[in-house]
XYZ file of C-alpha atoms in Angstrom:
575
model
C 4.212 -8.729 -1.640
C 6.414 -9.336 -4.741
C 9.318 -7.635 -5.567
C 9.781 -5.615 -9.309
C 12.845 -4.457 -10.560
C 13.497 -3.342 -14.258
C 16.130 -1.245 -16.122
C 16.912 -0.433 -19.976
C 20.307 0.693 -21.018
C 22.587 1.131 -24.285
C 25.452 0.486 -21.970
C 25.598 -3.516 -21.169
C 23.017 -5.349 -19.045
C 22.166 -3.172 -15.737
C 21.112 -5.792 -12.632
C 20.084 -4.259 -9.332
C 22.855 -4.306 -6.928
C 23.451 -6.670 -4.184
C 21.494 -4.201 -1.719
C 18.294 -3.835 -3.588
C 18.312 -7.688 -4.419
C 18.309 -9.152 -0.869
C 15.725 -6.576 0.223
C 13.603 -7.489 -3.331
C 14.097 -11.392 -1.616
C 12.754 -10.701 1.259
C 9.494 -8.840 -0.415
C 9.031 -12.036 -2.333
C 10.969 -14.966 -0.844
C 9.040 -18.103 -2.898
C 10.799 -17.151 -5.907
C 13.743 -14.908 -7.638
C 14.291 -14.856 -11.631
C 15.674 -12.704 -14.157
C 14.732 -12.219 -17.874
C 16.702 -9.840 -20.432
C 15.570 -9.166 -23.828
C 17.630 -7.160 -26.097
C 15.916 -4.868 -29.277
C 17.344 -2.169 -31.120
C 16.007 1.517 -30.094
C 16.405 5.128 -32.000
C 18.423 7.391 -30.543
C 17.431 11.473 -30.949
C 20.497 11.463 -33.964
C 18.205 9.264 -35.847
C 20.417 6.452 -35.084
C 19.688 2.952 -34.056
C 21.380 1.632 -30.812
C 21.416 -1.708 -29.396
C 19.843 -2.017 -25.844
C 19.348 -4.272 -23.290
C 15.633 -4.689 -21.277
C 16.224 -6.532 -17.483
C 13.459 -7.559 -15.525
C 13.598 -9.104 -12.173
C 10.603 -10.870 -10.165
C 10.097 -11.965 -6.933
C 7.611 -14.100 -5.770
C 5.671 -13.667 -2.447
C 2.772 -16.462 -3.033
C -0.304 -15.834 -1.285
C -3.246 -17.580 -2.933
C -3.562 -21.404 -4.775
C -1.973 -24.393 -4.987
C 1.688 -23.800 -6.094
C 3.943 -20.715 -6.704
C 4.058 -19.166 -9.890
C 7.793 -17.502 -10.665
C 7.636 -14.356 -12.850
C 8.753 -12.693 -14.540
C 6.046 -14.302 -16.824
C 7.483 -14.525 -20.198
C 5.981 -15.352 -23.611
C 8.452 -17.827 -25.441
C 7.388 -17.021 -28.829
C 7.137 -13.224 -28.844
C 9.144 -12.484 -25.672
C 6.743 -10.343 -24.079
C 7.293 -10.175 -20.168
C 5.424 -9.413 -17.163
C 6.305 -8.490 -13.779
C 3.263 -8.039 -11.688
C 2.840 -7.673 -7.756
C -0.861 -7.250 -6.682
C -3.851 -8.573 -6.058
C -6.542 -8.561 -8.840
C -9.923 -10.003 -7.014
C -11.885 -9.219 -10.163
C -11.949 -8.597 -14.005
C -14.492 -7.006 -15.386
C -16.452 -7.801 -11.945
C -15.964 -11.175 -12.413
C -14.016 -12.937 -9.243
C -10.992 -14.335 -10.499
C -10.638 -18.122 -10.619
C -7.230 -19.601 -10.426
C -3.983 -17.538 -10.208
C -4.152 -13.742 -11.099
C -0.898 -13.218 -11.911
C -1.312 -15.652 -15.144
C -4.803 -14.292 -16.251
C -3.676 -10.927 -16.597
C -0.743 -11.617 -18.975
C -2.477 -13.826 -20.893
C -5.302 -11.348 -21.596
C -2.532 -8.977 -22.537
C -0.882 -11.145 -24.933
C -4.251 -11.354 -26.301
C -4.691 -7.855 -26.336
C -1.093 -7.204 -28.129
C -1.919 -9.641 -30.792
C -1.720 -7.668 -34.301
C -4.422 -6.705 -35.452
C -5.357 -4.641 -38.961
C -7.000 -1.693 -40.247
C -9.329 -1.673 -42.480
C -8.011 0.447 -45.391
C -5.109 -2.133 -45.646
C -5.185 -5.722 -44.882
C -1.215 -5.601 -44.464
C -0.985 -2.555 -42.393
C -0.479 -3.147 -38.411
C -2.949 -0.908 -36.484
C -0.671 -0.477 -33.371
C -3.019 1.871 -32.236
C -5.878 -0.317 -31.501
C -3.441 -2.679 -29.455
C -3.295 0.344 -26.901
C -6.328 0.738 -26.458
C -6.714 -3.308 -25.743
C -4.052 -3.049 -23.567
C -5.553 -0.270 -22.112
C -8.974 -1.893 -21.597
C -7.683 -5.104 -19.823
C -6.192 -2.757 -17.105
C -9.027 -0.513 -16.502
C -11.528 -3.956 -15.933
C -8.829 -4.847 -12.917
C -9.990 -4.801 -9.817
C -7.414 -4.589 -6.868
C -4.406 -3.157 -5.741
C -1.209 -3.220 -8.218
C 2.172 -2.298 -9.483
C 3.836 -3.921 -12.676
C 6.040 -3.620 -15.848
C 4.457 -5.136 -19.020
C 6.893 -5.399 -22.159
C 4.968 -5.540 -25.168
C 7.378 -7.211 -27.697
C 4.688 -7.416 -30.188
C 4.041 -4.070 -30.766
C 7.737 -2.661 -29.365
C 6.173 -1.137 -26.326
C 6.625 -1.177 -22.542
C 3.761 -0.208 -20.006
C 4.187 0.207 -16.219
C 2.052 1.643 -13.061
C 0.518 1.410 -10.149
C -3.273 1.662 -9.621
C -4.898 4.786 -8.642
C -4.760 4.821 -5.247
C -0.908 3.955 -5.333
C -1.336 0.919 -3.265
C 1.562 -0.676 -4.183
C 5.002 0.918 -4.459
C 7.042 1.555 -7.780
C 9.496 3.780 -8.479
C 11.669 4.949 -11.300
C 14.645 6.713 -12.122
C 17.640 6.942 -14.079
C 20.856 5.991 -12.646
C 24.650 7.562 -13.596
C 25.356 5.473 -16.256
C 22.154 7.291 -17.818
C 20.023 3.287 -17.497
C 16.291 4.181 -16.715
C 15.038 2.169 -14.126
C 11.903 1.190 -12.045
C 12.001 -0.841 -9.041
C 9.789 -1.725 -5.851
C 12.152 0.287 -3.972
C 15.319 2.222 -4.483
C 17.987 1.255 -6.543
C 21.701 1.789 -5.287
C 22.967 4.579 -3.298
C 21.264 8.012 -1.852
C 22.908 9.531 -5.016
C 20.468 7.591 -7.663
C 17.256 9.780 -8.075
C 14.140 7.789 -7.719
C 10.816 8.937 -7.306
C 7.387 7.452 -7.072
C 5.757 6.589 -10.008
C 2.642 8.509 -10.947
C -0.761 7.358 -10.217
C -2.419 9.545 -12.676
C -2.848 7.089 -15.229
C -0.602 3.999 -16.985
C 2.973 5.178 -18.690
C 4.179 4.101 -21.732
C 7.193 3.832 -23.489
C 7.153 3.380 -27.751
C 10.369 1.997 -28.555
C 9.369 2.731 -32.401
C 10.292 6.391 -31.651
C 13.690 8.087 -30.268
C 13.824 7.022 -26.471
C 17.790 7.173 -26.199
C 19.963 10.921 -26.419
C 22.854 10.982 -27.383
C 25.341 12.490 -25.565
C 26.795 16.323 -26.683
C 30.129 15.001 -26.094
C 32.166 11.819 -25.542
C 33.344 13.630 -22.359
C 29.792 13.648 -21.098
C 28.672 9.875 -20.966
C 27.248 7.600 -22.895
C 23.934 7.223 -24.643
C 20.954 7.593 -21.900
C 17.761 7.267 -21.554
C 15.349 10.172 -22.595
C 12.713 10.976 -19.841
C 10.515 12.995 -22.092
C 9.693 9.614 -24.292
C 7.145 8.166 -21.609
C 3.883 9.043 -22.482
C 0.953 8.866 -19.858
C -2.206 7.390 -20.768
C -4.340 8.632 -17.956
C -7.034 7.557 -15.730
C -10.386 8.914 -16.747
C -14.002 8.629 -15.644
C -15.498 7.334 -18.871
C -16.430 3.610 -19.283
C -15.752 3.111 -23.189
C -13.390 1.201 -25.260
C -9.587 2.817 -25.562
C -10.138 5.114 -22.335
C -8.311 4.218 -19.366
C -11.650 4.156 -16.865
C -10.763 5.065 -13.470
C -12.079 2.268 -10.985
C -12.604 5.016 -8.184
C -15.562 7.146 -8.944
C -15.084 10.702 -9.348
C -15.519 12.937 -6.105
C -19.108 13.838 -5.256
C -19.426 17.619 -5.116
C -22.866 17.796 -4.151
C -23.021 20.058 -0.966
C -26.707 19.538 1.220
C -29.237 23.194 0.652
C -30.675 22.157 4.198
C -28.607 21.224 7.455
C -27.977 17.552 6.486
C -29.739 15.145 8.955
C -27.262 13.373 11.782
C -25.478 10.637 11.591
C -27.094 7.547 13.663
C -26.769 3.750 13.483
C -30.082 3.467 11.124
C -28.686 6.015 8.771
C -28.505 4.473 4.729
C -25.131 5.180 4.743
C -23.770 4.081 7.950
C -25.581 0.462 7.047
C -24.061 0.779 3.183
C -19.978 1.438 5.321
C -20.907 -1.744 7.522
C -21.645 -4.055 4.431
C -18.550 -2.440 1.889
C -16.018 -2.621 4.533
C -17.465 -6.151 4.999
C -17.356 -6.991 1.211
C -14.172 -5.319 0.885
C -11.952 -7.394 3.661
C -13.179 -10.383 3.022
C -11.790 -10.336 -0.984
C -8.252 -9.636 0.870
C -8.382 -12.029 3.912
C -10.032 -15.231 2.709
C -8.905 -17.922 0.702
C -5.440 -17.337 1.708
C -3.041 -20.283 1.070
C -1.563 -21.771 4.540
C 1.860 -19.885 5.414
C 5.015 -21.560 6.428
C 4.955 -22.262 10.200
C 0.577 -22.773 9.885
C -0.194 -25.719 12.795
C -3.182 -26.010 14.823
C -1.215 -24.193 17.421
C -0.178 -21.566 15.698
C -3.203 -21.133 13.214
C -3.077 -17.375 11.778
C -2.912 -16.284 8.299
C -4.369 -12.960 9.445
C -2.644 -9.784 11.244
C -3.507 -6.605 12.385
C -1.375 -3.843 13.016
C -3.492 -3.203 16.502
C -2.807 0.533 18.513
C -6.460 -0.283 19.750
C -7.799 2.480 17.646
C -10.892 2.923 15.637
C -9.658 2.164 12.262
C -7.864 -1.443 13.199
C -9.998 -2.508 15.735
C -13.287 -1.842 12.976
C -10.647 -4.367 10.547
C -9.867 -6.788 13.550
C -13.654 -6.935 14.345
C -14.981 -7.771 11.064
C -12.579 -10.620 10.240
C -14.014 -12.408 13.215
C -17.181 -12.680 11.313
C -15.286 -13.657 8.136
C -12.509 -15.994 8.666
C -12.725 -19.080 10.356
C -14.122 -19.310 14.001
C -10.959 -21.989 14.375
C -8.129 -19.256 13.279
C -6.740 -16.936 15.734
C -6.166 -13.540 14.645
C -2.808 -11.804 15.616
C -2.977 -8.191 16.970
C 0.549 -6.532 16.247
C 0.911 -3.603 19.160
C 4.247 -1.952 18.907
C 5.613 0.110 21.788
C 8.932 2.134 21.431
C 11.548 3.242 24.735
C 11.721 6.673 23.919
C 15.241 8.380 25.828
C 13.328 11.402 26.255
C 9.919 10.414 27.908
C 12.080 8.086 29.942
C 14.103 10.900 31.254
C 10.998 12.944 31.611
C 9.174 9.952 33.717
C 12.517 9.786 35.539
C 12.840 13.066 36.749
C 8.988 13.428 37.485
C 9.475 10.090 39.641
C 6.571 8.048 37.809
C 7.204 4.199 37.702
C 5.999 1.396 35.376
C 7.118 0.508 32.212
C 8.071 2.640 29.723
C 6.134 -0.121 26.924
C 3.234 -0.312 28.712
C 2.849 3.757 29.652
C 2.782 3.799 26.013
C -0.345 5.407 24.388
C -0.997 2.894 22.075
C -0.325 -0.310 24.273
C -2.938 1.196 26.927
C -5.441 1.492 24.459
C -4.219 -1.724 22.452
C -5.158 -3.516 25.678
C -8.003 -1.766 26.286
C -9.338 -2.903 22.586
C -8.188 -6.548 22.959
C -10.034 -6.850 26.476
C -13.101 -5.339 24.707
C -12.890 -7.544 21.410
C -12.893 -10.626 23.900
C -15.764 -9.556 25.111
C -17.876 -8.966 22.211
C -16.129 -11.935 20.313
C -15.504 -14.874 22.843
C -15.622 -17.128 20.723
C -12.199 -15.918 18.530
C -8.725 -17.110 20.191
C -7.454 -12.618 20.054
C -3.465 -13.397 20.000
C -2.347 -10.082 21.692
C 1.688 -9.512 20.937
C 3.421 -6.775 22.625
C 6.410 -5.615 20.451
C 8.553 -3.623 22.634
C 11.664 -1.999 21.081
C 14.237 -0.714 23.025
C 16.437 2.057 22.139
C 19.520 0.731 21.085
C 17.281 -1.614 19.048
C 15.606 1.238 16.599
C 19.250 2.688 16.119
C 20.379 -0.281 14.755
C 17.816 -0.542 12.633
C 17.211 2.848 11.147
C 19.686 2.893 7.964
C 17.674 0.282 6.943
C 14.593 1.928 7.673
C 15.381 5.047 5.876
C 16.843 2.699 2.960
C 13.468 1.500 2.661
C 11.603 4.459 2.807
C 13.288 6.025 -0.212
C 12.816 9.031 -1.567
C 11.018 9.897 1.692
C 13.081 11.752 3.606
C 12.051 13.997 6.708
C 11.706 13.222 10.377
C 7.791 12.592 10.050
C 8.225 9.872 7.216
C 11.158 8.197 9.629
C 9.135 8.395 12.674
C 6.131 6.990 10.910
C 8.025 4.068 8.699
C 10.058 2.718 12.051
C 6.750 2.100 14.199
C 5.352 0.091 10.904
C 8.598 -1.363 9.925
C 8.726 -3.020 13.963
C 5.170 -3.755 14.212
C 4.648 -5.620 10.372
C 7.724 -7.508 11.803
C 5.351 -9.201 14.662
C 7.964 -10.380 17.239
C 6.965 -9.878 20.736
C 5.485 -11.657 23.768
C 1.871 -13.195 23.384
C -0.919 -13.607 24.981
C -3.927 -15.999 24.181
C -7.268 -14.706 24.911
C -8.160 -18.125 25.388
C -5.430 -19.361 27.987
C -6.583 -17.401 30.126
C -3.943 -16.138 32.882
C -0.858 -17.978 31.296
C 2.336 -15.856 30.817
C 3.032 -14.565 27.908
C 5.246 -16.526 24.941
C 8.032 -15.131 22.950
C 6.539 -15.175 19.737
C 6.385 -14.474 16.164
C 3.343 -13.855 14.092
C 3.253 -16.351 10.753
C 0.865 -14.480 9.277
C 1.184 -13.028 5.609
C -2.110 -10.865 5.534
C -1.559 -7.558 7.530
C -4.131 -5.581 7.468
C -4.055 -1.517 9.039
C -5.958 1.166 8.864
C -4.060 3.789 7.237
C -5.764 6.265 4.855
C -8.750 6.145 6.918
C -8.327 9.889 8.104
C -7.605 10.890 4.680
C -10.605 9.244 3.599
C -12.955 9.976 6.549
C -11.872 13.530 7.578
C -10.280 12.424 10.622
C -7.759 15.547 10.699
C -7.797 18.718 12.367
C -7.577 20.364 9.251
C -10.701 18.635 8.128
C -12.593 20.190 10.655
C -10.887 24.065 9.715
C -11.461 23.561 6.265
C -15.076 23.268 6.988
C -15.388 25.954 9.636
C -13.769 28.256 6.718
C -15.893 27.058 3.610
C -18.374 24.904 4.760
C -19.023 21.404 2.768
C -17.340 22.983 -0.194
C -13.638 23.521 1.876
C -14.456 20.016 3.700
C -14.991 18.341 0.111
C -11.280 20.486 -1.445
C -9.374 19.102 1.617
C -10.616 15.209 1.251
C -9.929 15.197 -2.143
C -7.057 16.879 -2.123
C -5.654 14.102 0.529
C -7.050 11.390 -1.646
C -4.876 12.449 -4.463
C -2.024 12.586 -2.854
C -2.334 9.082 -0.648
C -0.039 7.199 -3.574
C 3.016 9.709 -3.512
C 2.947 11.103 0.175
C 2.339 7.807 1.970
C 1.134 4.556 0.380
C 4.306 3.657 -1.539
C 6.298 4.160 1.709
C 4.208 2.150 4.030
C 4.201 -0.521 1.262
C 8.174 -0.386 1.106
C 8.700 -0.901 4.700
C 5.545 -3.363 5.364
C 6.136 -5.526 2.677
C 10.125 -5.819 3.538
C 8.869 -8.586 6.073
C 7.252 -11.221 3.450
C 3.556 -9.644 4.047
C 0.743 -8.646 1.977
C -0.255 -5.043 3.158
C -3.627 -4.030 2.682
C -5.433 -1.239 3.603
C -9.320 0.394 2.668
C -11.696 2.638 3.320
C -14.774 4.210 2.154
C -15.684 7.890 1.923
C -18.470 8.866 4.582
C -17.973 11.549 6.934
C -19.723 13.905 8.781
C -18.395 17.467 10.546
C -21.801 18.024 11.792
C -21.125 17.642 15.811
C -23.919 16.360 18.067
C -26.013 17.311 20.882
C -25.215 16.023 24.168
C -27.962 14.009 24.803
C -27.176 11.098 27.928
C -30.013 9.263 27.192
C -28.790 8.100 23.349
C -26.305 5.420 22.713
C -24.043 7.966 20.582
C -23.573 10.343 23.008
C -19.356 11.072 23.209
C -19.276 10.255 19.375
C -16.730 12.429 17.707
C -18.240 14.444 14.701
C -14.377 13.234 13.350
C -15.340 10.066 11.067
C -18.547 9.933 12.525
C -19.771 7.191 10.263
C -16.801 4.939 10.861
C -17.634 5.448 14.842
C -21.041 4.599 14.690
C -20.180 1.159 12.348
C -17.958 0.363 15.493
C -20.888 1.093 17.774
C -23.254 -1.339 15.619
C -20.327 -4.117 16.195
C -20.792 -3.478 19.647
C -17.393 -1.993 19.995
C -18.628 0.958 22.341
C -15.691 1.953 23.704
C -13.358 1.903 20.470
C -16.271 3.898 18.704
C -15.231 6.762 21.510
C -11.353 6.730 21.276
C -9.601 9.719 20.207
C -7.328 10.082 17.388
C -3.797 9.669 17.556
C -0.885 9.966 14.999
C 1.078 6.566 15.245
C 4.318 8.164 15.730
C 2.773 10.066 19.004
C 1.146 6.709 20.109
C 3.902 3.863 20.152
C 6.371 7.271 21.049
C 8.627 7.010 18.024
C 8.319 10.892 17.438
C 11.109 13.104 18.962
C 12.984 10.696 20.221
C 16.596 12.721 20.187
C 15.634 16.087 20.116
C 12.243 17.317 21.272
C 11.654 20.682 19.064
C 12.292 18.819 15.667
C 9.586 19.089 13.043
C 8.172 16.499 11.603
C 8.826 18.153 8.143
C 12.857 18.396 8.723
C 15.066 16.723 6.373
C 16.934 14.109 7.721
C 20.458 14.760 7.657
């Protein structure tokens, strides 16, 4: 991941404070620069006040032959970019060369002034929008980024759709606006996630600064109400902003729909997009620090031995490599109040490996040497002890900014330990050697998060269609997919990425709620009508028993949930 940080202020230059820049370092450790331009701005008094722009980069390099630092800045217009993301394609073209370059060159092209044609010396500002706007909507790939247009005195800044990538913005005390890859200064600075319904712009050729009432009040800040949001929109023309993800399909089936099996069009079509899909985020990955022919990964998973990560572990077998190993990241938490529990009901073992998620994890990585013996499966137990996720959880809850209840903590510490990968390993291919203290190099991490979102893989899911039928089932999904960005993809990507990893997660949108017959004699019997289509891909990749495993909420499954108090809800504010 890279790191973004940028403010604008009438006040003096505004740098992020010493907090915010080590945890922006260790998002993007290959490189850390800053860039300030300074431009003149109307205030709502119709006066003109000096300001000051900041932007701050860093760099975590994941594909070519060298690192490119940002912020990328134009020397003879000074028009910056900060940009963290991957762009596979433009226009569906696969991008050659480094993607971080491409796109700010085609927006310098796009900002380049053009003219009307009533008057050969007016500027037609307009039309650079809508350029600008073009080159973003033919981007492929998950993103976040701040684009100063010094051209055409504007600034542009988002995230894509989906919300893949974290960004959030705010204004701070002094009345500076600022948006950052994660919060700026203390609890008291209001930051919230940026919005994902479109691309936000800024016209510094109108009043963006208010004065204040009185000198008693502060000085000149920044006016909220001057970002304008271009948004997302399914149209495919010049000057729209065409959303990449199509628009929800509504159609509900007249007949009962046909079920599910492993022929079915669309179980074949997952298989082969989920296929397409990883491979433009795991391959052609540069070699990270600490790559030897020992310890050969560039790929992670974050492994509970579920159905989502297991379906991502077992397709980049067939797509990396057969001479990489591929990490599995299972994180198990000592949680004081099971322990007691086990205690008093005399039960013995560990408390790591009576975890949920390490009996399955093992269960999957036994299962995925099986079908896949050829793959070296690095299995690493992360076992966190108490004391160990106390110390850790100011920073934890510093990451996960503005989140703030007991469900977003309980969640953000289980990925926050497991994207770390330090535990004890074990080789599928060494057989019955003991494990190694270890730590994963890898800089791909890939997880399965949305998946129930996308898939219908709630409870809820299943009510809404008991209530309503397709139409409730299709409300619910869509209402989940909307809200992915703000309620939980810009937190996981704050707490992932704070380990020098590139976070990715995908899914498609099949799902079925139609549930099936017991029949023993076919191969789906014991398939959950709960992302049916998801189960039966994992059947196809001979992953029988994975295709079977229940559902669980990660916080319930590595035991990070409840670990003080035991009638907490998830939804409680922490204090």
């Amino acid at each position: 991941m890279c790191g973004i940080f940028f403010s604008l202020s009438a006040s003096g230059p505004v740098l992020p404070n010493e907090e915010t820049c080590s945890l922006l370092r260790k998002r993007g450790p290959d490189s850390f620069q800053v860039q300030q331009v300074q431009r003149d701005v109307n205030t709502d008094q119709t006066r003109s006040v000096p300001t000051l722009l900041t932007f701050v980069s860093t760099v975590l390099s994941m594909r070519g032959d060298q690192v490119v630092a940002q912020p990328l800045v134009d020397t003879t217009g000074e028009s910056v970019l900060c940009w963290n993301g991957d762009a596979w394609k433009i226009a569906g073209e696969p991008i050659r060369g480094n993607d971080t370059q491409l796109i700010f060159n085609l927006l310098l092209q796009a900002a380049k002034p053009s003219y009307n044609s009533e008057s050969s010396n007016a500027l037609d500002n307009g039309s650079a929008v809508q350029r600008v706007v073009d080159v973003i909507s033919r981007i492929s790939g998950p993103f976040s980024f701040v684009f100063y247009d010094a051209v055409n005195a504007k600034l542009y800044f988002s995230r894509d759709c989906l919300g893949r990538r974290s960004l959030l913005q705010g204004i701070d005390d002094t009345g500076a606006f600022k948006i950052c890859s994660l919060c700026d200064g203390t609890s008291s600075t209001h930051f919230d996630e940026v919005g994902t319904t479109g691309v936000h712009m800024i016209d510094f050729t109108h009043s963006v600064m208010q004065d204040s009432p009185t000198p008693e009040t502060g000085a000149t800040h920044f006016n909220l109400d001057s970002i304008q949001t271009l948004p997302w929109e399914n149209v495919d023309s010049p000057g729209h902003l065409r959303n990449p993800i199509p628009p929800m399909n509504r159609s509900v089936p007249q007949d009962v729909p046909p079920q599910l099996s492993l022929e079915s069009p669309c179980v074949v079509e997952l298989e082969q997009r989920l296929r397409m899909s990883l491979a433009l985020r795991i391959q052609n990955v540069r070699d990270p620090p600490g790559f030897t022919t020992e310890s050969n990964t560039k790929v992670a998973v974050l492994f509970s031995g579920g159905l989502d990560c297991t379906i991502l572990a077992r397709l980049s077998h067939e797509l990396l490599p057969a001479n990489e190993s591929i990490d599995l990241l299972n994180v198990a938490f000592e949680n004081p109040r099971v322990a007691a529990a086990a205690s008093k009901e005399a039960k013995t073992g560990s408390v790591y490996e009576n975890c949920p998620d390490r009996i399955t994890g093992r269960s999957a990585f036994a299962e995925l040497q099986a079908v896949c013996p050829g793959r070296n499966w690095r299995f690493v137990a992360i076992d966190i002890p108490y004391v160990e996720t106390v110390a850790h959880r100011d920073t934890v809850k510093r990451l996960m900014r503005p989140h703030n209840t007991e469900m977003d903590l309980s969640i953000a510490c289980a990925l926050y330990f497991a994207s770390r990968g330090q535990g004890s390993a074990l080789d599928s291919h060494e057989g019955n050697a003991e494990p190694q203290h270890y730590t994963t190099p890898a800089r791909v991490l890939l997880s399965g998060l949305g998946a129930d979102e996308l898939f219908a893989g709630y409870a809820r899911h299943g009510m809404a269609y008991s209530r309503n039928g397709f139409e409730g089932l299709i409300d619910e999904i869509d209402l989940d997919v909307s809200r992915l960005g703000k309620r939980n993809l810009g937190r996981d990507n704050r707490v992932i990425a704070h380990w020098a990893a590139k976070h990715d997660s995908h899914t498609s949108m099949k799902t079925s709620s139609q549930p099936e017959s017991d029949d023993p004699t076919k191969s789906t019997t014991g398939i959950d009508p709960e992302k049916r289509a998801l189960r039966l891909v994992a059947l196809k990749l001979g992953m029988s028993n994975v295709a079977r495993e229940k559902k669980r909420a990660i916080q319930f499954g590595s035991r990070t949930a409840k670990m003080e108090k035991g009638r907490v809800k998830g939804t409680d504010a922490l204090s």
